[in-house]
PDB file of C-alpha atoms in Angstrom:
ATOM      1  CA  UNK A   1     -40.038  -5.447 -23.395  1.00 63.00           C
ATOM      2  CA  UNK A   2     -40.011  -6.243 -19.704  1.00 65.00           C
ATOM      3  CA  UNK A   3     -38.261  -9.905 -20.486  1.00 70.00           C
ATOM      4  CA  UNK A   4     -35.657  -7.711 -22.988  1.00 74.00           C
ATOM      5  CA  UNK A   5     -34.786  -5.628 -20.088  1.00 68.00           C
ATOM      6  CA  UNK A   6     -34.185  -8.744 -17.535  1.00 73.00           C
ATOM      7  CA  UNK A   7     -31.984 -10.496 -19.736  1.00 75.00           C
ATOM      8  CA  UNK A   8     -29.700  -7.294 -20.558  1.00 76.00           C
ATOM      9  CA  UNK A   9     -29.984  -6.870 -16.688  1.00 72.00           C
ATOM     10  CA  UNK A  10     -28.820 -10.509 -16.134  1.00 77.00           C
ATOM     11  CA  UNK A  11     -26.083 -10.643 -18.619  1.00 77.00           C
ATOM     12  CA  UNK A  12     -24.377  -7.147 -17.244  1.00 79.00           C
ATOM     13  CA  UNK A  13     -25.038  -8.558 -13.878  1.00 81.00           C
ATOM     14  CA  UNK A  14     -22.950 -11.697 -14.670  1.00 79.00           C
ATOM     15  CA  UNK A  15     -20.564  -9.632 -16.628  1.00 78.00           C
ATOM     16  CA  UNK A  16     -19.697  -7.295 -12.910  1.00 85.00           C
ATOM     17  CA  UNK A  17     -20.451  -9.862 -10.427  1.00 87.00           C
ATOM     18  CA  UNK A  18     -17.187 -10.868  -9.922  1.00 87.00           C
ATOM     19  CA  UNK A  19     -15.487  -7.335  -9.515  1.00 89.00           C
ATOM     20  CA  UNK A  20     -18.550  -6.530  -7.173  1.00 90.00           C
ATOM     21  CA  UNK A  21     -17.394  -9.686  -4.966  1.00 91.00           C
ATOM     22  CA  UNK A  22     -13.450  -8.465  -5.080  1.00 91.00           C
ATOM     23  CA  UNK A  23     -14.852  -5.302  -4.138  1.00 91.00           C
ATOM     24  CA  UNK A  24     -17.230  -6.338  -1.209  1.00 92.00           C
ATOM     25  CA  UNK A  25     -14.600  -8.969   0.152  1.00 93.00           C
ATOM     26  CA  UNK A  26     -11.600  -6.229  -0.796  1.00 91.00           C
ATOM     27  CA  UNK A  27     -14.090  -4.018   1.647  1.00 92.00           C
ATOM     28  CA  UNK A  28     -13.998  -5.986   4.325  1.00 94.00           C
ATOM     29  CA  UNK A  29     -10.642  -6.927   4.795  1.00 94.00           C
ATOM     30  CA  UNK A  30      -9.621  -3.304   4.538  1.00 92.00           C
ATOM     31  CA  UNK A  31     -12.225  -2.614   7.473  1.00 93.00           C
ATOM     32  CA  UNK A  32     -11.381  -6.232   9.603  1.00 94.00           C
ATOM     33  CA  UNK A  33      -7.591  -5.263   9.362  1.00 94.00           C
ATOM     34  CA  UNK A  34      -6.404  -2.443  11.555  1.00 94.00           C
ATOM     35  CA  UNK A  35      -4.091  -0.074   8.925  1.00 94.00           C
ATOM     36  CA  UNK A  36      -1.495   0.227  12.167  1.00 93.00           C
ATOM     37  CA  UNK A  37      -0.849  -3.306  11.585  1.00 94.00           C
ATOM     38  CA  UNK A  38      -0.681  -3.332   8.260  1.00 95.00           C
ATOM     39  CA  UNK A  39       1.937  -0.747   8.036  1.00 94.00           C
ATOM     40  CA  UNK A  40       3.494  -2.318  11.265  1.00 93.00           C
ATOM     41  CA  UNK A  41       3.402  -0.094  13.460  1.00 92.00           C
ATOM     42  CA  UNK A  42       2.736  -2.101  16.102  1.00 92.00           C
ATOM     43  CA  UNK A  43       6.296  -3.354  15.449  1.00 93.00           C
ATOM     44  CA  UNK A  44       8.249   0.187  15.263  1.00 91.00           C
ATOM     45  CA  UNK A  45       9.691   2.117  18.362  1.00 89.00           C
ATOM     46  CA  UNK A  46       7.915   4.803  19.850  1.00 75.00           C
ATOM     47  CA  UNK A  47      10.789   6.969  19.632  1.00 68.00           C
ATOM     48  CA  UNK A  48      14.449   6.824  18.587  1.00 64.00           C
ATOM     49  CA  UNK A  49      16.884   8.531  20.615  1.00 63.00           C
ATOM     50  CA  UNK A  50      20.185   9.830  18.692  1.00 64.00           C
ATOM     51  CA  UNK A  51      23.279  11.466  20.535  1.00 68.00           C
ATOM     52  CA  UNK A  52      23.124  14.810  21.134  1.00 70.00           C
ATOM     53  CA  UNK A  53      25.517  16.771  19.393  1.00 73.00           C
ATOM     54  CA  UNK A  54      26.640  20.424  20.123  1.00 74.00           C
ATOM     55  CA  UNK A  55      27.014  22.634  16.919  1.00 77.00           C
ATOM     56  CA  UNK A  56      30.691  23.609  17.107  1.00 79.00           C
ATOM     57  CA  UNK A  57      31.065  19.641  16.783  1.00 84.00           C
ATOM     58  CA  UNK A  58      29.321  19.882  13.308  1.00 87.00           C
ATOM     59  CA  UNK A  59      31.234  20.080  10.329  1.00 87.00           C
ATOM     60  CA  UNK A  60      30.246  22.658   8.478  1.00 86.00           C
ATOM     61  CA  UNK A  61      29.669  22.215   4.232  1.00 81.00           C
ATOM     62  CA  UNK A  62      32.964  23.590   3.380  1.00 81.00           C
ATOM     63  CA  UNK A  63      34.585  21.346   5.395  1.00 83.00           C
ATOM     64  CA  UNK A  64      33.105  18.133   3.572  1.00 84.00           C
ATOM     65  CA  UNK A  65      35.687  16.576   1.070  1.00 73.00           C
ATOM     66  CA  UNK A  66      33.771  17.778  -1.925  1.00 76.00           C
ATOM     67  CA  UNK A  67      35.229  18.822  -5.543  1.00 69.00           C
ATOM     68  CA  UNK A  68      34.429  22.267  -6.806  1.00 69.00           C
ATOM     69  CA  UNK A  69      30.656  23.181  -8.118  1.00 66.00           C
ATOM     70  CA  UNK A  70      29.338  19.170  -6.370  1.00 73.00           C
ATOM     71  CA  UNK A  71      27.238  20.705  -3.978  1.00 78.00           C
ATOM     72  CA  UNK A  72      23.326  20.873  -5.067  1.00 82.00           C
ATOM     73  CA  UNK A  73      21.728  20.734  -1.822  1.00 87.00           C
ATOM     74  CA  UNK A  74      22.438  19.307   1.743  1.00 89.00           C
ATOM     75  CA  UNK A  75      20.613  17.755   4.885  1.00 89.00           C
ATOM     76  CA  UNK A  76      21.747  17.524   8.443  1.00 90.00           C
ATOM     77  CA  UNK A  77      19.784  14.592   9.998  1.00 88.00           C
ATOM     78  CA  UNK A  78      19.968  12.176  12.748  1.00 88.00           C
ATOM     79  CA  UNK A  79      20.278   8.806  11.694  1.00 90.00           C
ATOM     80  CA  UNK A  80      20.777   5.465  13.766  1.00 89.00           C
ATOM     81  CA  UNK A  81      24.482   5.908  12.670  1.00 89.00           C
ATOM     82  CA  UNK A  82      24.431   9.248  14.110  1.00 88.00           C
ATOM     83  CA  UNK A  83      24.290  12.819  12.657  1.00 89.00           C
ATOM     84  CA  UNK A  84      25.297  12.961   9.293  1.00 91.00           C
ATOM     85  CA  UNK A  85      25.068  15.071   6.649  1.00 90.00           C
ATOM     86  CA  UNK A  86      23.080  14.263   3.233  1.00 91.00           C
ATOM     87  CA  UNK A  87      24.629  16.117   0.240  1.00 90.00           C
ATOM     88  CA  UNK A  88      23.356  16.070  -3.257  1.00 88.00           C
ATOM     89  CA  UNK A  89      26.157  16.226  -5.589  1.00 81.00           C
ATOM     90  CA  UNK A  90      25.785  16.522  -9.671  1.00 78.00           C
ATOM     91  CA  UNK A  91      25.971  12.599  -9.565  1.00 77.00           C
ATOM     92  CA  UNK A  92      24.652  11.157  -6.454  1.00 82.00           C
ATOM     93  CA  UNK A  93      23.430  11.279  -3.009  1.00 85.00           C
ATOM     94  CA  UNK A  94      26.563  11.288  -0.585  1.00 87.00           C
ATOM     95  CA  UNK A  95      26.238  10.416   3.178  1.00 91.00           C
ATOM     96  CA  UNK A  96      29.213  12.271   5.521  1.00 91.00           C
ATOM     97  CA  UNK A  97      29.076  11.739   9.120  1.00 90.00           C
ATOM     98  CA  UNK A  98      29.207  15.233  10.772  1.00 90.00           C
ATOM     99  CA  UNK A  99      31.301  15.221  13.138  1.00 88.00           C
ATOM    100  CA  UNK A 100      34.626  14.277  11.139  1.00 88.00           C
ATOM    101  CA  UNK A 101      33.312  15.381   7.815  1.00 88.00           C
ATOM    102  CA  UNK A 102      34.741  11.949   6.357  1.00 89.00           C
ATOM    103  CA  UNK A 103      32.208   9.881   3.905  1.00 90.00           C
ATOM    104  CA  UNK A 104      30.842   7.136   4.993  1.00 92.00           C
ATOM    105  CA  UNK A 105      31.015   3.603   4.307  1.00 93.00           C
ATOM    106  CA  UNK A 106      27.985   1.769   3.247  1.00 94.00           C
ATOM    107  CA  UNK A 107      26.613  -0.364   6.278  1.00 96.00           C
ATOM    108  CA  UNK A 108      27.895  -4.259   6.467  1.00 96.00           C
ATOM    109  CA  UNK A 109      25.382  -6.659   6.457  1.00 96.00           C
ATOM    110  CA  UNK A 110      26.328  -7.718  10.175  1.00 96.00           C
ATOM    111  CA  UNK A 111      25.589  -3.219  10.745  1.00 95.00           C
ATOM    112  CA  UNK A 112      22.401  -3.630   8.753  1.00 96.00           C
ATOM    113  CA  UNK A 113      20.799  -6.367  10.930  1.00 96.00           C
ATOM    114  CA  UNK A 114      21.681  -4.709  14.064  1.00 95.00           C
ATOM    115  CA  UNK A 115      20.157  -1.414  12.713  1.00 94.00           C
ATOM    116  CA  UNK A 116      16.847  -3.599  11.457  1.00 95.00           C
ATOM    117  CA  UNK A 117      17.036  -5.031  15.314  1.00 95.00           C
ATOM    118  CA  UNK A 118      17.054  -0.995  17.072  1.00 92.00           C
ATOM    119  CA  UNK A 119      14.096  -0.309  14.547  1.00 94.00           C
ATOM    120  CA  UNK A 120      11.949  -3.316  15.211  1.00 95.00           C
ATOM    121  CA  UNK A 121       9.879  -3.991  18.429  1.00 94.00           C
ATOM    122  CA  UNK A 122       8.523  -7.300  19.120  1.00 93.00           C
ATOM    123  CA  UNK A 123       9.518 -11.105  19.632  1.00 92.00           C
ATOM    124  CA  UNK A 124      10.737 -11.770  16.793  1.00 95.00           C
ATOM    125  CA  UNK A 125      14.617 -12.252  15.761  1.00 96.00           C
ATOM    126  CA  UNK A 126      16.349 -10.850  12.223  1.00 96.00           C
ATOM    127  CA  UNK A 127      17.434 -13.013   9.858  1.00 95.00           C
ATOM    128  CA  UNK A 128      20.805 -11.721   8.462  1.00 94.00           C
ATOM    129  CA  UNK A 129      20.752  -8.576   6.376  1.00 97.00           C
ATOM    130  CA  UNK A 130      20.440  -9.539   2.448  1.00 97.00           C
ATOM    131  CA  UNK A 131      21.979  -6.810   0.349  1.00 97.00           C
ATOM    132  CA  UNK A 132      19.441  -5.810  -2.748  1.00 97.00           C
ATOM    133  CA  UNK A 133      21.110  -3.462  -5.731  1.00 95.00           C
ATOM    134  CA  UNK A 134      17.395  -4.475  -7.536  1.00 95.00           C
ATOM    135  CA  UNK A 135      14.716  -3.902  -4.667  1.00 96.00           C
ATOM    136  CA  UNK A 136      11.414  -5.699  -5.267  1.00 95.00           C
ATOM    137  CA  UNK A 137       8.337  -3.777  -6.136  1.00 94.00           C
ATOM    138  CA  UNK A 138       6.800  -3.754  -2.434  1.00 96.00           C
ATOM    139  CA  UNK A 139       9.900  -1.593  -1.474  1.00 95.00           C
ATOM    140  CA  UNK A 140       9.019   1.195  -3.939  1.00 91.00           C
ATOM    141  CA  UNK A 141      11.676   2.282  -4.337  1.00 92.00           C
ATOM    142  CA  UNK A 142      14.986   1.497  -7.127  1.00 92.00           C
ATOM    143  CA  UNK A 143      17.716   2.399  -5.143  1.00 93.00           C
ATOM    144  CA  UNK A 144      19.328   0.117  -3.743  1.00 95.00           C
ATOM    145  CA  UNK A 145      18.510  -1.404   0.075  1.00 97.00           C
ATOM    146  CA  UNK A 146      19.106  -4.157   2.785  1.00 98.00           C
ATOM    147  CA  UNK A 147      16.511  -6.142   3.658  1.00 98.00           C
ATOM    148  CA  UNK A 148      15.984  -7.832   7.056  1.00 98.00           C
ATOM    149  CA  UNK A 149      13.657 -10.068   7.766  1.00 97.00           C
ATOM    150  CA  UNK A 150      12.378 -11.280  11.118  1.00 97.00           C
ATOM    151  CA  UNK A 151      11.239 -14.638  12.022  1.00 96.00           C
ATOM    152  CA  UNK A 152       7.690 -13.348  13.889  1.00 95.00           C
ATOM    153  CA  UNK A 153       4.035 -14.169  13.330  1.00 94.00           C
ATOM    154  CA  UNK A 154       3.440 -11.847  10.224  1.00 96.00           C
ATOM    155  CA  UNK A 155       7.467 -12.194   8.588  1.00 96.00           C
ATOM    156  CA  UNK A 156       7.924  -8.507   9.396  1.00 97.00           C
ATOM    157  CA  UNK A 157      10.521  -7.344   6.736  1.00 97.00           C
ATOM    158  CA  UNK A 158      12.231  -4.338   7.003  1.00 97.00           C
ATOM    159  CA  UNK A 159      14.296  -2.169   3.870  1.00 98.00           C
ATOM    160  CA  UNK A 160      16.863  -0.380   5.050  1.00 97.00           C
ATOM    161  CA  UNK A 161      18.725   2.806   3.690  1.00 96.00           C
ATOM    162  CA  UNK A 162      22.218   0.894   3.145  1.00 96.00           C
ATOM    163  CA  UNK A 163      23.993   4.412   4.345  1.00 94.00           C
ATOM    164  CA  UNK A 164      22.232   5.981   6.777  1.00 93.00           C
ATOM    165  CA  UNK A 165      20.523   2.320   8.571  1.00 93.00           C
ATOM    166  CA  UNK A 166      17.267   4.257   8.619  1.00 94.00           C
ATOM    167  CA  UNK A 167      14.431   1.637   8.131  1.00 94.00           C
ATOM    168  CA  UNK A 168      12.414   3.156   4.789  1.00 94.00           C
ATOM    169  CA  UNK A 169      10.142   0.635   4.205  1.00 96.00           C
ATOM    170  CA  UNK A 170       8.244  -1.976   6.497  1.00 96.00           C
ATOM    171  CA  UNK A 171       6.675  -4.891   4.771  1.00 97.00           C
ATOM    172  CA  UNK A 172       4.875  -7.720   6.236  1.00 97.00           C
ATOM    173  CA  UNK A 173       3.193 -10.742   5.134  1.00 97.00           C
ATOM    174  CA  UNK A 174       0.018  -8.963   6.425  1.00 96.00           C
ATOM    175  CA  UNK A 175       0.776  -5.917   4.328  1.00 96.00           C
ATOM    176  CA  UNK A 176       1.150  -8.594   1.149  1.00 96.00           C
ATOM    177  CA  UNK A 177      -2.093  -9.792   1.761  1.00 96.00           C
ATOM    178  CA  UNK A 178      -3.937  -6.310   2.582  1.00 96.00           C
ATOM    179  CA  UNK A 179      -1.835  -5.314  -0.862  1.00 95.00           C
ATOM    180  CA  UNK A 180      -3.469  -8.247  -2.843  1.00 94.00           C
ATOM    181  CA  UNK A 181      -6.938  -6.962  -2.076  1.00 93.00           C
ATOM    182  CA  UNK A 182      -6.270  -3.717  -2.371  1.00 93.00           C
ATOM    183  CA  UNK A 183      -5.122  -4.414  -6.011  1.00 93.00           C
ATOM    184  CA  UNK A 184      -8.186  -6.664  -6.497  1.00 91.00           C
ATOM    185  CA  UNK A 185     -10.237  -3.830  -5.066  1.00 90.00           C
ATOM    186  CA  UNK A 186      -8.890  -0.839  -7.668  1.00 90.00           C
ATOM    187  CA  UNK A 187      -8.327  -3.674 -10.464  1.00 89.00           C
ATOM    188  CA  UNK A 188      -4.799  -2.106 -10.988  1.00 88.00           C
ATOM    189  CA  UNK A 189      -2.697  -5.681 -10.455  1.00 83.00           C
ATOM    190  CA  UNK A 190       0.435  -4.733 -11.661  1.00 83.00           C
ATOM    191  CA  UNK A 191       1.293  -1.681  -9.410  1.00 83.00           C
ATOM    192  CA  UNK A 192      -1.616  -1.546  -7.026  1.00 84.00           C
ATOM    193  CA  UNK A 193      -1.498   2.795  -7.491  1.00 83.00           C
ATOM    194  CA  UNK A 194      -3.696   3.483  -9.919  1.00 83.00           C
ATOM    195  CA  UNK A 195      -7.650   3.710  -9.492  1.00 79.00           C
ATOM    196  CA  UNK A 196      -8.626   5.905 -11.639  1.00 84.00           C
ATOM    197  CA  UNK A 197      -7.753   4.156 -14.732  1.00 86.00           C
ATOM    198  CA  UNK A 198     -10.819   3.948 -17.565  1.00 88.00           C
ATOM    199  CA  UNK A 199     -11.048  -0.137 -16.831  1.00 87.00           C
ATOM    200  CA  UNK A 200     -12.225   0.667 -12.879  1.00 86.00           C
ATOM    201  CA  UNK A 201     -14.360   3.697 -14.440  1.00 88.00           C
ATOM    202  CA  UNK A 202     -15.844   1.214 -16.822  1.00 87.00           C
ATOM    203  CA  UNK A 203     -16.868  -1.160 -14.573  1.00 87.00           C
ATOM    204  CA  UNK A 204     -17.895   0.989 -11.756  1.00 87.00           C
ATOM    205  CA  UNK A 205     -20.724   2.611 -14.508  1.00 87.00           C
ATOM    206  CA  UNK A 206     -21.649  -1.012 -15.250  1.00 85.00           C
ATOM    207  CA  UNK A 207     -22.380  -2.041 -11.446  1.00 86.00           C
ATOM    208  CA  UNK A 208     -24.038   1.482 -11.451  1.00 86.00           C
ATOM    209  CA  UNK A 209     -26.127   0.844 -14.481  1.00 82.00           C
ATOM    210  CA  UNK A 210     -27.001  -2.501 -13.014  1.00 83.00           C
ATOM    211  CA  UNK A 211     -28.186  -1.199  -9.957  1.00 83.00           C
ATOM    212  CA  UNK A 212     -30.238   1.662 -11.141  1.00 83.00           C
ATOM    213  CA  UNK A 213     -32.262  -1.039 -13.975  1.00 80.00           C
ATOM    214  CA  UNK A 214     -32.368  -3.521 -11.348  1.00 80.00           C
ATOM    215  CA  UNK A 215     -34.694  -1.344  -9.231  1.00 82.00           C
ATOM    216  CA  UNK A 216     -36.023  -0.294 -12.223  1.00 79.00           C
ATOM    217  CA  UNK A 217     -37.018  -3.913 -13.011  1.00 77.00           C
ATOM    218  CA  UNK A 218     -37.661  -4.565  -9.498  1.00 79.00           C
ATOM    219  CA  UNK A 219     -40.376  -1.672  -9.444  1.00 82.00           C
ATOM    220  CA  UNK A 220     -41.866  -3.018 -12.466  1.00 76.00           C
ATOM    221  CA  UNK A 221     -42.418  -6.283 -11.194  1.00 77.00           C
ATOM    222  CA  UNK A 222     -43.456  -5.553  -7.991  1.00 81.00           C
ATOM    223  CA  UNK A 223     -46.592  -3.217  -9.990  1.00 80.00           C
ATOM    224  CA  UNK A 224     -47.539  -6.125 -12.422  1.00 78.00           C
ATOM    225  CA  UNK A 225     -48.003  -8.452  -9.241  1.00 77.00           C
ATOM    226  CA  UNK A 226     -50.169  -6.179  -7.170  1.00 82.00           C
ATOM    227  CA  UNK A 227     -52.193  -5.406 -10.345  1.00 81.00           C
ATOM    228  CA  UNK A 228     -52.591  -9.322 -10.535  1.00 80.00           C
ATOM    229  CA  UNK A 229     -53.721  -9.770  -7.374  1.00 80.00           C
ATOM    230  CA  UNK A 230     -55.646  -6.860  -7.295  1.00 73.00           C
ATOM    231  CA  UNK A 231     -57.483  -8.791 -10.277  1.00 77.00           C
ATOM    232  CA  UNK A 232     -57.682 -11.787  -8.472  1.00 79.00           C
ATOM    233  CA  UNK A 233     -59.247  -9.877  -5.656  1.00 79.00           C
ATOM    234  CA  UNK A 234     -61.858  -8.543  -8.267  1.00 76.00           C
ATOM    235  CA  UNK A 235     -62.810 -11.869  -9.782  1.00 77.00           C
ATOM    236  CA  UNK A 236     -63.036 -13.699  -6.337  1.00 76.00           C
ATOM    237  CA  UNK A 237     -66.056 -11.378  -5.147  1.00 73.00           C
ATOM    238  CA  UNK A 238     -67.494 -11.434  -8.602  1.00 65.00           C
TER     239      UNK A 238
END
């Protein structure tokens, strides 16, 4: 029975062992890697600064060149292009500066980089702006965006919001590889999102199952051997 038990115990072993390592090694490099860096934080400002504006030099909503029955919400924010007001229309998402009340333009790619360049801090330089109507996954997002890359240590890659110039997403080599053992970690490879899907369940219950016979087994043995030497013990002062 006991040699049953160790062989089921070895072949479910086998069976996890290899998640258990992505899990350890996923582990550590979450722990070794500060998450500040990761996210690149170390590379963002510590504050952005945007023009104070006085509110009779806002336009007001009814002033914005919108059709009858567009408006389904609306934002005023400060953006590196300067106030501006976000208005959700039936459509779309339209960006008006506030202060003439006139749409605005999406950025140029030469307005993109030097938005990327106020939103980054560190040595390295932008590459020029590369416009994306199909983001990649790692932006998560669909809508469109510029990307900028920089030319430091980690590739530091900032998305940017094509109207407003606010950075939305900061990527980094670093953040690829933290990403790749994070997906390794929650075995959800395609997205990297999901961990509680039934294939993590499963094979957490294995490694648990493993565990819990293997001290089992290990308690077992450990009471056969000192009840052989306990009977060695016996015959030696017979």
């Amino acid at each position: 029975m006991l040699k049953t038990a160790l062989q089921i115990h070895k072949w479910v072993g086998l069976v996890v062992a290899i998640q258990v390592l992505f899990w350890v090694v996923g582990g550590l490099v979450m722990t070794v890697l500060p998450i500040s860096w990761v996210r690149g934080e170390n590379h963002t400002p510590s504050s952005v600064t945007a023009r104070p504006m006085a509110v009779n030099e806002v336009k007001s909503l009814a002033e914005l060149a919108l059709g009858p029955g567009e408006l389904r919400g609306a934002e005023l924010r400060a953006t590196p292009r300067g106030a501006v007001w976000l208005v959700k229309t039936k459509s779309a998402l339209r960006v008006f500066d506030a202060a003439s009340g006139h749409p605005l333009p999406r950025l140029t790619p030469d307005e993109a980089t030097a938005a990327a360049k106020s939103a980054y801090v560190g040595r390295g330089e932008p590459g020029r702006a590369q416009f994306l109507a199909s983001p990649p996954q790692e932006a998560a997002t669909t809508t469109p965006l510029y990307a900028v890359t920089f030319d430091d240590a980690v590739g530091t890659t900032l998305y940017l919001d094509p109207d407003t110039g606010e950075a939305v997403k900061r990527r980094s080599n670093l953040w690829r590889f933290y990403d790749l053992f994070w997906r390794l970690h929650i075995m959800d490879w395609p997205s990297g999102e999901n961990f509680n899907h039934p294939l993590i369940i499963a094979a957490a219950a294995l490694t648990l199952f493993v565990t819990v016979t293997g001290v089992i087994l290990l308690w077992l043995r450990l009471a056969r051997d000192l009840r052989n030497l306990d009977n060695r013990r016996r015959r030696a002062k017979a």
